[in-house]
Amino acid sequence: MTATIKDVAREARVSVASVSRALNGTGGVTPATAQRVREAAARLRYVPHSAARSLITRRTHAVGALMPDLHGEFFSELIRGIDLEARSHGLHLLVSSSHNGTEDAAAALRAMQGRVDGIVILSSPRVDAEFLKANLPDGLPAVLLNSDVRAGAVVLNIDNFAGTYAMVRHLVGLGHSRIAFISGPKDNFDAQQREAGFRAAMGELVPKAPLRIVAGDFGEASGYQAGLELLASKTRPEAVFAANDMMAVGCLQAFKEAGVDVPGEIALAGFDDIPIARYVTPPLSTVRVRIAELGKNAMDLLADLMDRPGLSAASVHTLGCDIVVRESCGANRGGAAASTSTSTTKKIRDPSNR
Amino acid sequence: MTATIKDVAREARVSVASVSRALNGTGGVTPATAQRVREAAARLRYVPHSAARSLITRRTHAVGALMPDLHGEFFSELIRGIDLEARSHGLHLLVSSSHNGTEDAAAALRAMQGRVDGIVILSSPRVDAEFLKANLPDGLPAVLLNSDVRAGAVVLNIDNFAGTYAMVRHLVGLGHSRIAFISGPKDNFDAQQREAGFRAAMGELVPKAPLRIVAGDFGEASGYQAGLELLASKTRPEAVFAANDMMAVGCLQAFKEAGVDVPGEIALAGFDDIPIARYVTPPLSTVRVRIAELGKNAMDLLADLMDRPGLSAASVHTLGCDIVVRESCGANRGGAAASTSTSTTKKIRDPSNR
DNA sequence: GAGCCGAACGTAAACGTTTTCACGAACGCT
DNA sequence: AGCGTTCGTGAAAACGTTTACGTTCGGCTC
């Protein structure tokens, strides 16, 4: 059926060994014969059998991406970043997404055993340290994304802390001090870090302001509820900072229905910069996460790890966020230029320029 | 290092053949020995080497997904649908996205050679019939998505034609007859079909109405421009139907800036039902494409094809769309119930119930 | 009790590569 | 001129499975 290395060898009148050497660019072959082999291979449309190669090489030239069941932009951008970088490393990408339970993820992990040379794992609350210890085939290079596992692994995190901190600084710079926070799910790693960043920033920047935190779950409805709750309180906040954009959007809706002007009466900010953020009215100020870059960096870390011998150096890396200033926080009325606040966290002016 | 079938054989005191038979459920082995083998395998944490298996079996138990460089919801939902269904078939998913040029896609196609048992290809303008004939390894089962290739392939398309037709019917039912259309890129297959559906619907439902079509490119800016152009015309349309949501959003922005009330003065509709659609004001009526289902169906077709011997029956399938009625078309003021218009195309009432 | 048949199991070949090793030939050196 | 070294090449082993083919053995029929 399909041509094999023997066919090429016969066609080029050399041994299979020479064909292998010529095609792989391993030395030890004359330019002339290399050329002859290449021609023969092209003539026969020869493409090496990857399984046979993997069998002896112990390398699959593929990496896996394991992620929980998530929709939308985050998923696609992450895959995009990983895929692009993987291809530039000559690697294939095996995707296994949409896992809910631990046993689901464990099965996927097992199934990837031997099919990939490394793996990028996007953590969910269920996928924690002991889960990985139990299910991750040891010796398999892995990079963990947004994980609180700190022991013996390579971890790459979004700098949620710095992001929230910078946004609080921005809001404070605008003159607000009574800033309320809508938090995310208790078991979510990003949510925890964002709340921590908020607490730290408030404590350091406006230490005498009251700390108001209302619970949310990253869903739009919980943001709406939080908005109602905040409106009902005796002293309304000057600004509301939601731990993600969906909640900010829900909160905005509550404000709108109550006839509260944003940002006139209350300023509003979110986190993530989902596409919707720039299309609500007023456009939402938020913290942008460069997700594709997160994927790219994860893939780079993984590639490094795979080149390394067995030595898997544990390390923690972070990827900075950008403050994107639109109208919902009230800073963008005039034409003030953007300024950089941190080395990793840039401030961007984005006047909903659709 | 890792346990091999020989180790299991030794541990279970049988031959490697029996191990293979026991673990694969091929007959010819006593329940007792099968049990013994399973225990030994579990004890050694044995997992069969997939490359070795593929080498002799000529099966990889993996399918590929080849897609152009696209962002956002469409990508993630499609992958999601494919992945879920692939896993339920016991197949792995090899993703290769973000291809721009033909040579890029050709390389990806070649690289997948031998790594997958079948492939799902999402067409882009560059990937046409002769490209596939030239680059698709023959004998490799393939399912084409949103493709105008009709010869010798299995094709699954969104029913753009019926979708646009149904939306026009809906607008006409609302009393509009001067309906303008903002078209998509000329070389885009979906855009072509949507325009064809619009022309057909207008010709049949309101034959005496003038046919107004202004050119767009699926981008938001082009929708904005089209909006301006329509406002400037001597007889303004009663309704505007954009070939996709992004253009409808741009158009809406133009109307807003001009102080034109939507849907009061002009009704507006889009196509795709991107997440943003429900968050603009007024929420956008549109045609929903069930993308995850598209992916699932594609995977099912592919699985069928792979089970088949060599006989690759060419066929064309379509997936219906849903009309989702929000406020931008003016139908949703009252509380009218939803009605079904076609067997494949349902009409949904969706009053922006965030 | 001889013959036979089918089931359970083992032996070994095969799948298509890479890589180690051996073998010449060519070459530069004393 | 002889020798050692390098270099290009080929033969063959190895990777871990599946499976075709024997072989054994127990139980059945006459």
mmCIF file of C-alpha atoms in Angstrom, chain A residues 8 17 19 93 138 150 163 167 199 203 209 227 234 237 259-260 265 267 275 277 280 317 327:
data_model
loop_
_atom_site.group_PDB
_atom_site.id
_atom_site.type_symbol
_atom_site.label_atom_id
_atom_site.label_comp_id
_atom_site.label_asym_id
_atom_site.label_seq_id
_atom_site.Cartn_x
_atom_site.Cartn_y
_atom_site.Cartn_z
ATOM 1 C CA VAL A 8 12.955 3.889 -0.792
ATOM 2 C CA ALA A 17 20.167 2.515 7.221
ATOM 3 C CA VAL A 19 17.892 6.114 3.942
ATOM 4 C CA LEU A 93 -1.067 18.647 19.939
ATOM 5 C CA ASP A 138 6.012 9.832 36.555
ATOM 6 C CA ARG A 150 3.856 24.354 44.479
ATOM 7 C CA GLY A 163 -3.583 42.445 38.257
ATOM 8 C CA MET A 167 -6.667 47.865 39.197
ATOM 9 C CA ARG A 199 -7.257 42.724 50.228
ATOM 10 C CA GLY A 203 -4.858 47.401 53.080
ATOM 11 C CA ALA A 209 -11.385 52.458 53.999
ATOM 12 C CA GLY A 227 -25.181 44.502 42.585
ATOM 13 C CA LYS A 234 -26.650 52.020 53.703
ATOM 14 C CA PRO A 237 -19.559 52.041 47.493
ATOM 15 C CA GLY A 259 -31.260 53.747 37.374
ATOM 16 C CA VAL A 260 -27.814 54.100 38.871
ATOM 17 C CA GLU A 265 -22.573 57.346 40.567
ATOM 18 C CA ALA A 267 -17.517 53.111 38.990
ATOM 19 C CA PRO A 275 -14.991 40.076 24.265
ATOM 20 C CA ALA A 277 -16.586 43.665 27.979
ATOM 21 C CA VAL A 280 -21.684 46.572 27.085
ATOM 22 C CA HIS A 317 6.300 31.382 36.695
ATOM 23 C CA GLU A 327 -15.487 54.014 30.384
#
